[in-house]
mmCIF file of C-alpha atoms in Angstrom:
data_model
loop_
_atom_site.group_PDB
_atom_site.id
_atom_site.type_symbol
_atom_site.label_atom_id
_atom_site.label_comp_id
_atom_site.label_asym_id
_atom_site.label_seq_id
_atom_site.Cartn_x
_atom_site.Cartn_y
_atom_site.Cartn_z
ATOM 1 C CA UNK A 1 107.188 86.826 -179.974
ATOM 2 C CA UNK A 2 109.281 83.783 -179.911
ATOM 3 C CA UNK A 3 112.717 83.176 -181.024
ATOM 4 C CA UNK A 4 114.237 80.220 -183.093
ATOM 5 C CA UNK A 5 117.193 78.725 -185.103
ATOM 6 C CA UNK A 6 116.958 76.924 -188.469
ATOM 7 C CA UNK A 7 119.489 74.761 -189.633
ATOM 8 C CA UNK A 8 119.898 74.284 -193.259
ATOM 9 C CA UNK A 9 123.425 73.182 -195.026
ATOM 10 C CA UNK A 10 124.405 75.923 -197.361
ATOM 11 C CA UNK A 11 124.782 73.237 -200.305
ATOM 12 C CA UNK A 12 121.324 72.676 -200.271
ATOM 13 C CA UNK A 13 119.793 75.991 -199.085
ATOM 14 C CA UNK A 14 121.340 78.718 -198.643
ATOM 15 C CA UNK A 15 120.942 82.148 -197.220
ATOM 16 C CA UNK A 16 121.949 83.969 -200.258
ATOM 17 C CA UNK A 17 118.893 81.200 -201.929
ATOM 18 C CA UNK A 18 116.999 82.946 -199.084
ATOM 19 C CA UNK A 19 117.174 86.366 -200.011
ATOM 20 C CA UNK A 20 116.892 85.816 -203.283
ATOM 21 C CA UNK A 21 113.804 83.948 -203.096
ATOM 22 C CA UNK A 22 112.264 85.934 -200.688
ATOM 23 C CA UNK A 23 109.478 84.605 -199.114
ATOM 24 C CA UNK A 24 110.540 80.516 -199.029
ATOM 25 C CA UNK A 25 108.881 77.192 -197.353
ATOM 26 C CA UNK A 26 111.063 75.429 -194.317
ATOM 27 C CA UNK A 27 110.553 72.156 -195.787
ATOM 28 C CA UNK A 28 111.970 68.873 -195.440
ATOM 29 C CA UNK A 29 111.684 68.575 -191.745
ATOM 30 C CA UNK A 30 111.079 64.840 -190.424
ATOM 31 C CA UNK A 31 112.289 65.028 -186.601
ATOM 32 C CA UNK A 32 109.313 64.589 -184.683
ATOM 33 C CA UNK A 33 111.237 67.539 -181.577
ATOM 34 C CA UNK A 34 111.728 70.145 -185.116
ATOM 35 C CA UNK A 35 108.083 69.055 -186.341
ATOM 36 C CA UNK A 36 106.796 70.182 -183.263
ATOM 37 C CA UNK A 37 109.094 73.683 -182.459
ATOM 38 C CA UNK A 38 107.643 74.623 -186.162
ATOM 39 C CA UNK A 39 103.872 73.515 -185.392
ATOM 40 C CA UNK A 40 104.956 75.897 -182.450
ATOM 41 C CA UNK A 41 105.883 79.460 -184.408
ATOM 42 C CA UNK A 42 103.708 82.115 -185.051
ATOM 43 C CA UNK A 43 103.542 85.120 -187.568
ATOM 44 C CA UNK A 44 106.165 87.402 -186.660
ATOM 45 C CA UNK A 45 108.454 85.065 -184.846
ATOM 46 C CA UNK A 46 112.206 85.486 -185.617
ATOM 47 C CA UNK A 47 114.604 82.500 -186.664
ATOM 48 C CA UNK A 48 118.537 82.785 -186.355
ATOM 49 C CA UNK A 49 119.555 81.219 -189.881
ATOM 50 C CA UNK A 50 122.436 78.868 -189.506
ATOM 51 C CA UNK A 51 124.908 76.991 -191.802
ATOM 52 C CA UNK A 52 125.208 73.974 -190.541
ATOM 53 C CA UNK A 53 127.822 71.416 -191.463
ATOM 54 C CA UNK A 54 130.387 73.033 -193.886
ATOM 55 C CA UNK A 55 129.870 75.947 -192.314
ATOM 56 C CA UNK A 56 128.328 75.872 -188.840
ATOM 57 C CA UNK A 57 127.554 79.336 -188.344
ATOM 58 C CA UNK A 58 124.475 81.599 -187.823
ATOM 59 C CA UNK A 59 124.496 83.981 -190.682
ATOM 60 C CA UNK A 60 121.243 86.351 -190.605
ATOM 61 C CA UNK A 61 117.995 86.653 -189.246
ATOM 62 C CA UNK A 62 114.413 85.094 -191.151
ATOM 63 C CA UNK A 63 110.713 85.842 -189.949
ATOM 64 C CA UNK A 64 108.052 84.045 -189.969
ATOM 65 C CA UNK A 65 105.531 85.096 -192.572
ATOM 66 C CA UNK A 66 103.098 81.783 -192.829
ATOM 67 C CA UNK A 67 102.414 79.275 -190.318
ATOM 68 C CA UNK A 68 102.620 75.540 -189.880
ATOM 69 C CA UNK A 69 100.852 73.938 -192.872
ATOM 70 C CA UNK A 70 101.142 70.269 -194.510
ATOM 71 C CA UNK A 71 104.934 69.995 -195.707
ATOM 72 C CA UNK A 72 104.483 69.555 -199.676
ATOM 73 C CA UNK A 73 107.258 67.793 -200.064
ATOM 74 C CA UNK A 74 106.391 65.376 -197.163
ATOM 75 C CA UNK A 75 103.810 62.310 -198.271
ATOM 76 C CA UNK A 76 102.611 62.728 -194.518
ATOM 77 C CA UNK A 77 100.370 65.337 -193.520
ATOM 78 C CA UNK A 78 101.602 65.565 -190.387
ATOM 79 C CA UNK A 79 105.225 67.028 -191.507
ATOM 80 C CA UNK A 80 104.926 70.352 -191.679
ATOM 81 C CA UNK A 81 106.507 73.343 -193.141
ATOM 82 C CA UNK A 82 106.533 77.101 -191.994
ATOM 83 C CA UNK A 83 107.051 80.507 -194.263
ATOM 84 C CA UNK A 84 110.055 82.463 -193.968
ATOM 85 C CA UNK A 85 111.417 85.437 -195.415
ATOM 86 C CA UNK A 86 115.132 87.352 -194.760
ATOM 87 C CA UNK A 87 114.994 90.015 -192.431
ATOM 88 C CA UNK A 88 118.732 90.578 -192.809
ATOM 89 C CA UNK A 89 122.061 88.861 -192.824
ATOM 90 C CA UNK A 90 124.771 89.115 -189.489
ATOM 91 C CA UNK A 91 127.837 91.615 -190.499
ATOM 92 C CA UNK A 92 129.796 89.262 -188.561
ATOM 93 C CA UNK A 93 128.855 85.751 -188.774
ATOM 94 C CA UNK A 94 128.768 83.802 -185.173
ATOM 95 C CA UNK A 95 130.622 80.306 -185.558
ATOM 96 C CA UNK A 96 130.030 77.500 -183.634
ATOM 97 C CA UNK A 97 133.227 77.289 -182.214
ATOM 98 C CA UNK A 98 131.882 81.463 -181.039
ATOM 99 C CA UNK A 99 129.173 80.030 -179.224
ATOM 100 C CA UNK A 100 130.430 77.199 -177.769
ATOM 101 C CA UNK A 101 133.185 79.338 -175.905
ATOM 102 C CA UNK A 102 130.577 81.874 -174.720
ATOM 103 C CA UNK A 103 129.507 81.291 -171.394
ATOM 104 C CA UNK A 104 126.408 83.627 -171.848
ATOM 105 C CA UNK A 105 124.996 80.952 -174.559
ATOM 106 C CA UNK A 106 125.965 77.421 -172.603
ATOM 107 C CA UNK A 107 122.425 76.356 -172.672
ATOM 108 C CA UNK A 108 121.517 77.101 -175.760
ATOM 109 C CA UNK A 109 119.568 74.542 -177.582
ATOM 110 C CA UNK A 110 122.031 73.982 -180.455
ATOM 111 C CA UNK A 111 124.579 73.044 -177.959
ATOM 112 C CA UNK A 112 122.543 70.571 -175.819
ATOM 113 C CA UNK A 113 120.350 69.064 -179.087
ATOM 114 C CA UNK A 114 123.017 69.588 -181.722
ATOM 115 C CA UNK A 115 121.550 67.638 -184.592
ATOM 116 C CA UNK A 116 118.051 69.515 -183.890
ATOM 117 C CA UNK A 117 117.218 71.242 -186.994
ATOM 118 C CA UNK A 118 114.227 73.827 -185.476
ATOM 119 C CA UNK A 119 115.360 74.855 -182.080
ATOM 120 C CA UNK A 120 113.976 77.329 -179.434
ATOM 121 C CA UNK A 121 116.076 80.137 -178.392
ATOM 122 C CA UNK A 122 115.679 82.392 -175.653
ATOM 123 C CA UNK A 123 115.295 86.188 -175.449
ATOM 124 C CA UNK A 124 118.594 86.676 -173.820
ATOM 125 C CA UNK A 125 120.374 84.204 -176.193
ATOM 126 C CA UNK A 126 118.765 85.792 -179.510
ATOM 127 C CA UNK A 127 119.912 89.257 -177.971
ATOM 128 C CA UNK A 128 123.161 88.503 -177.311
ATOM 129 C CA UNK A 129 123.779 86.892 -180.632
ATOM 130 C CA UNK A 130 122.190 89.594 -182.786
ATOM 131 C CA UNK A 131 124.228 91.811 -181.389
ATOM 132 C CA UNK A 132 127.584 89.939 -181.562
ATOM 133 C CA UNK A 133 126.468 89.178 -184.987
ATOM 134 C CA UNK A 134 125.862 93.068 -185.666
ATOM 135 C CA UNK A 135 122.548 92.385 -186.994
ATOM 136 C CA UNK A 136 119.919 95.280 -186.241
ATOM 137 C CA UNK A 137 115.843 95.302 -186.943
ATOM 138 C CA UNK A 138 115.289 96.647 -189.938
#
């Protein structure tokens, strides 16, 4: 299993949208680094769902349910979209300002490639945030 974070702004998509949607397409991705970290995830990977700009905090926890497939809302082809569904929100959202003081998350991805909107994140770095986020498996 792989790990991930999504970036969407909460005006357009939101994580309560999420939940109450259920199952939902990741569209609307057209940086070539994103296209290719969700051409990358597999059924079963887990995203960290973030709020970026008004926001900018990580706020629950999606899965992947469908793999890459043309982006419908892309004329391209080669845009593509992945399948997500809520797996559960954080009690305690993590802020930016959270992470960047952290030493254990200095490397992250959203702190190196900040306007990356699909970004890898590690096993340690996932842990560490579920847990300070007080999100369990459900």
């Amino acid at each position: 299993m792989a790990y991930w974070l999504v970036k969407s702004e909460p005006e357009a998509f939101s994580w309560a949208e999420q939940v109450r949607n259920g199952v939902e397409p990741w569209t609307g991705v057209r940086n070539y680094q994103a296209r290719n970290n969700l051409s990358a995830m597999k059924t079963g990977d887990l995203a960290l769902f973030y709020h970026s700009v008004s926001e900018k905090r990580i706020v629950g926890v999606v899965e992947v349910v469908r793999e890459a497939y043309p982006d419908p809302t892309a004329d391209d082809p080669r845009w593509v979209c992945v399948d997500v569904k809520a797996r559960g929100a954080f009690a305690h959202p993590v802020s930016l300002a959270d992470i960047k003081a952290d030493p254990a998350l200095s490397e992250m991805a959203l702190l190196k490639q900040s306007r990356l909107s699909v970004a890898p994140v590690t096993d340690a770095e996932f842990r560490h945030l579920t847990g300070t986020g007080g999100w369990t498996r459900a």
